[in-house]
């Protein structure tokens, strides 16, 4: 016979008949905190963890970003049909292929990270991404080996996507489990700082190549350079990640030194983390995660990946101009993203996320009308309107998403939910927008698409619980100092009555 689920609401009639018994059950499930229950974080260890996860993430997204910025050139190299729109659609379809296998990577690496450790899986994803990206740089062109070239491109793009499936869930889990509860937003924001840094590095290198080389040189050999750089960068990221210790939460599973209450013990020592359990027990939270990530990813990839192509192919700007403007916007977002993380610690995750979603709902159309007018000032203002809305989500999401799931299934659940959504909505964004513009003849379709995503995001944010300044589900409280730990224990002891 199956054991009763102690987390289900008790029968009210049974509670009335046996009040003392149910009081004892509640006390056992929610015992008062002892000093040994509370994790006091090591500031230097937290900073090392944040640095390694963020730098590794930057290198992953450098690898991924160079493909989107070279989409038009890669279309000529691998899909020489003679029609620019067809080439671009083929190139973006190959971009989307990587996202189609990301859920498989999430389903493979996520539960693995809940069983063998966050650190080991993050090192493995780094190796696979570096290998896949470097391999793209040495593929012969269509003119050399014919149809074999796009087949190899798709194969290595799938390897990139598979490895990325374990990246975001693992890196955000790693930082969230190291950070103190009251500063999780601030430290989590550095993960997306790394994402922006990767995109900036990719955009900067591609911009320099477009400026220095002509079209013939770019299509002949210039496009290979950014991909070949991925090998050495991958080794640096691997070195940084292998030097880290496991998170305190996972050390508890391994019988390490982190301590928790009996209530937390029951959650943290379960390492099942299997897919059936995730889909069976956490499907409402998975749906919420998919909606949040879908709205966030559509707006993210529209601005950070698709915008240079939009400016060059739809509005006639050179690749260099579009990338330079985007480069400036991303550098500005990097300068303010940690402040957004601090604001989410102070005011909560929901207000910041809602601000970002409403920003896209209200400002997408005016921003694209400005961009369509042309001229550097108008395009810059339009992209800044979108960028400021996006940074509210960038600086908050990496702290909000890990808090949705309990410790024993956090890596797996987040990887599955994030990558399902990224696959369906994020990676397909450039392809869908290009097809919509071709079908409708309106170059305002990106604005309408972003507004639709924002509506879903507003509803999802309204449905989520506030998690700022609270312990992660299934983990003991985490504080920065012994004094905070003592205060937290004291706050649970009522004043004596005389």
Coordinates of N, CA and C in Angstrom, one line a residue, residues 53 109-126 166-178 241-242 244-254 268 270-271 273 402 405-415 472-475:
X53 N 30.4 30.4 -12.9 CA 29.2 30.1 -13.6 C 28.9 31.2 -14.6
X109 N 20.7 16.1 -19.1 CA 21.6 16.7 -18.1 C 21.0 17.1 -16.8
X110 N 19.7 17.6 -16.9 CA 19.0 18.1 -15.7 C 19.0 17.0 -14.6
X111 N 18.3 15.9 -14.8 CA 18.2 14.9 -13.7 C 19.6 14.4 -13.4
X112 N 20.6 14.3 -14.3 CA 21.9 13.9 -14.0 C 22.6 14.9 -13.0
X113 N 22.3 16.2 -13.2 CA 22.8 17.2 -12.3 C 22.2 17.1 -10.9
X114 N 21.0 16.5 -10.8 CA 20.4 16.3 -9.5 C 21.0 15.0 -8.8
X115 N 21.6 14.2 -9.6 CA 22.1 12.9 -9.1 C 23.6 12.9 -8.8
X116 N 24.4 13.3 -9.8 CA 25.9 13.3 -9.7 C 26.5 14.6 -9.3
X117 N 25.7 15.7 -9.4 CA 26.3 17.0 -9.0 C 26.2 18.0 -10.1
X118 N 26.0 19.3 -9.6 CA 26.0 20.4 -10.5 C 27.3 20.7 -11.2
X119 N 28.4 20.6 -10.5 CA 29.7 20.9 -11.0 C 30.1 20.0 -12.2
X120 N 29.9 18.7 -12.0 CA 30.4 17.8 -13.1 C 29.6 18.0 -14.4
X121 N 28.3 18.2 -14.2 CA 27.5 18.3 -15.4 C 27.8 19.7 -16.1
X122 N 28.0 20.7 -15.4 CA 28.4 22.0 -16.0 C 29.7 21.9 -16.7
X123 N 30.6 21.1 -16.2 CA 31.9 21.0 -16.9 C 31.7 20.2 -18.2
X124 N 30.8 19.2 -18.2 CA 30.5 18.4 -19.4 C 29.9 19.2 -20.5
X125 N 28.9 20.1 -20.1 CA 28.2 20.9 -21.1 C 29.2 21.9 -21.7
X126 N 30.2 22.4 -20.9 CA 31.2 23.3 -21.5 C 32.0 22.6 -22.6
X166 N 21.7 21.7 -20.8 CA 22.1 21.6 -19.4 C 22.7 22.8 -18.8
X167 N 22.9 23.9 -19.6 CA 23.6 25.0 -19.2 C 22.9 26.0 -18.3
X168 N 21.8 26.5 -18.7 CA 21.1 27.6 -18.0 C 20.6 27.0 -16.6
X169 N 19.9 25.9 -16.7 CA 19.3 25.3 -15.5 C 20.4 25.0 -14.5
X170 N 21.6 24.5 -14.9 CA 22.7 24.2 -14.0 C 23.3 25.5 -13.5
X171 N 23.6 26.4 -14.3 CA 24.3 27.6 -13.9 C 23.5 28.4 -12.9
X172 N 22.2 28.6 -13.2 CA 21.3 29.4 -12.3 C 21.1 28.6 -11.0
X173 N 20.9 27.3 -11.1 CA 20.8 26.5 -9.8 C 22.1 26.7 -9.0
X174 N 23.3 26.6 -9.6 CA 24.5 26.7 -9.0 C 24.6 28.0 -8.2
X175 N 24.3 29.1 -8.8 CA 24.4 30.4 -8.2 C 23.3 30.6 -7.1
X176 N 22.1 30.1 -7.4 CA 21.0 30.3 -6.4 C 21.3 29.5 -5.1
X177 N 21.9 28.3 -5.3 CA 22.2 27.5 -4.1 C 23.4 28.0 -3.3
X178 N 24.2 28.8 -3.9 CA 25.4 29.3 -3.2 C 25.0 30.7 -2.5
X241 N 35.4 26.0 -14.0 CA 34.3 25.2 -13.4 C 34.9 24.0 -12.6
X242 N 36.0 23.5 -13.1 CA 36.5 22.3 -12.4 C 37.1 22.7 -11.0
X244 N 35.8 24.6 -8.8 CA 34.8 25.0 -7.8 C 34.4 23.8 -7.0
X245 N 33.9 24.0 -5.8 CA 33.3 23.0 -4.9 C 31.8 22.9 -5.3
X246 N 31.2 21.8 -4.9 CA 29.8 21.6 -5.1 C 29.0 22.6 -4.2
X247 N 27.7 22.8 -4.6 CA 26.9 23.7 -3.8 C 26.6 23.1 -2.4
X248 N 26.4 23.9 -1.4 CA 26.0 23.4 -0.1 C 24.8 22.4 -0.1
X249 N 23.8 22.7 -0.9 CA 22.6 21.9 -1.0 C 23.0 20.5 -1.5
X250 N 23.9 20.4 -2.6 CA 24.2 19.1 -3.1 C 25.2 18.4 -2.2
X251 N 26.0 19.1 -1.5 CA 26.9 18.5 -0.5 C 26.1 17.8 0.6
X252 N 24.9 18.4 0.9 CA 24.1 17.7 1.9 C 23.6 16.4 1.4
X253 N 23.3 16.3 0.1 CA 22.8 15.0 -0.5 C 24.0 14.0 -0.4
X254 N 25.2 14.5 -0.5 CA 26.4 13.6 -0.6 C 26.9 13.3 0.8
X268 N 15.8 17.1 0.8 CA 17.1 17.2 0.2 C 17.8 15.9 0.0
X270 N 16.4 13.2 -1.1 CA 15.9 12.4 -2.2 C 16.6 12.8 -3.5
X271 N 17.2 11.9 -4.2 CA 17.9 12.2 -5.4 C 17.2 11.6 -6.6
X273 N 14.8 12.8 -8.8 CA 15.0 13.8 -9.9 C 14.7 13.2 -11.3
X402 N 15.0 29.4 -10.4 CA 15.4 28.3 -9.6 C 14.5 28.2 -8.3
X405 N 11.3 25.6 -7.9 CA 11.3 24.2 -7.7 C 12.1 23.8 -6.5
X406 N 11.8 22.7 -5.8 CA 12.5 22.2 -4.6 C 13.9 21.7 -5.0
X407 N 14.8 21.6 -4.0 CA 16.2 21.3 -4.2 C 16.4 20.0 -4.9
X408 N 15.7 18.9 -4.5 CA 16.0 17.6 -5.1 C 15.7 17.5 -6.5
X409 N 14.9 18.3 -7.1 CA 14.6 18.3 -8.5 C 14.8 19.6 -9.2
X410 N 15.5 20.5 -8.6 CA 15.6 21.9 -9.1 C 16.4 21.9 -10.5
X411 N 17.5 21.3 -10.6 CA 18.3 21.3 -11.8 C 17.5 20.6 -12.9
X412 N 16.9 19.4 -12.6 CA 16.2 18.7 -13.7 C 14.9 19.5 -14.1
X413 N 14.1 19.9 -13.1 CA 12.8 20.6 -13.5 C 13.1 21.9 -14.2
X414 N 14.0 22.7 -13.8 CA 14.3 23.9 -14.4 C 14.9 23.7 -15.8
X415 N 15.7 22.7 -16.0 CA 16.3 22.4 -17.3 C 15.2 22.0 -18.3
X472 N 15.3 28.9 -0.4 CA 14.9 28.1 -1.5 C 14.0 26.9 -1.0
X473 N 13.0 26.5 -1.7 CA 12.2 25.4 -1.4 C 13.0 24.1 -1.2
X474 N 12.9 23.5 0.0 CA 13.7 22.3 0.3 C 15.1 22.5 0.8
X475 N 15.5 23.8 1.0 CA 16.8 24.1 1.5 C 16.7 24.9 2.8

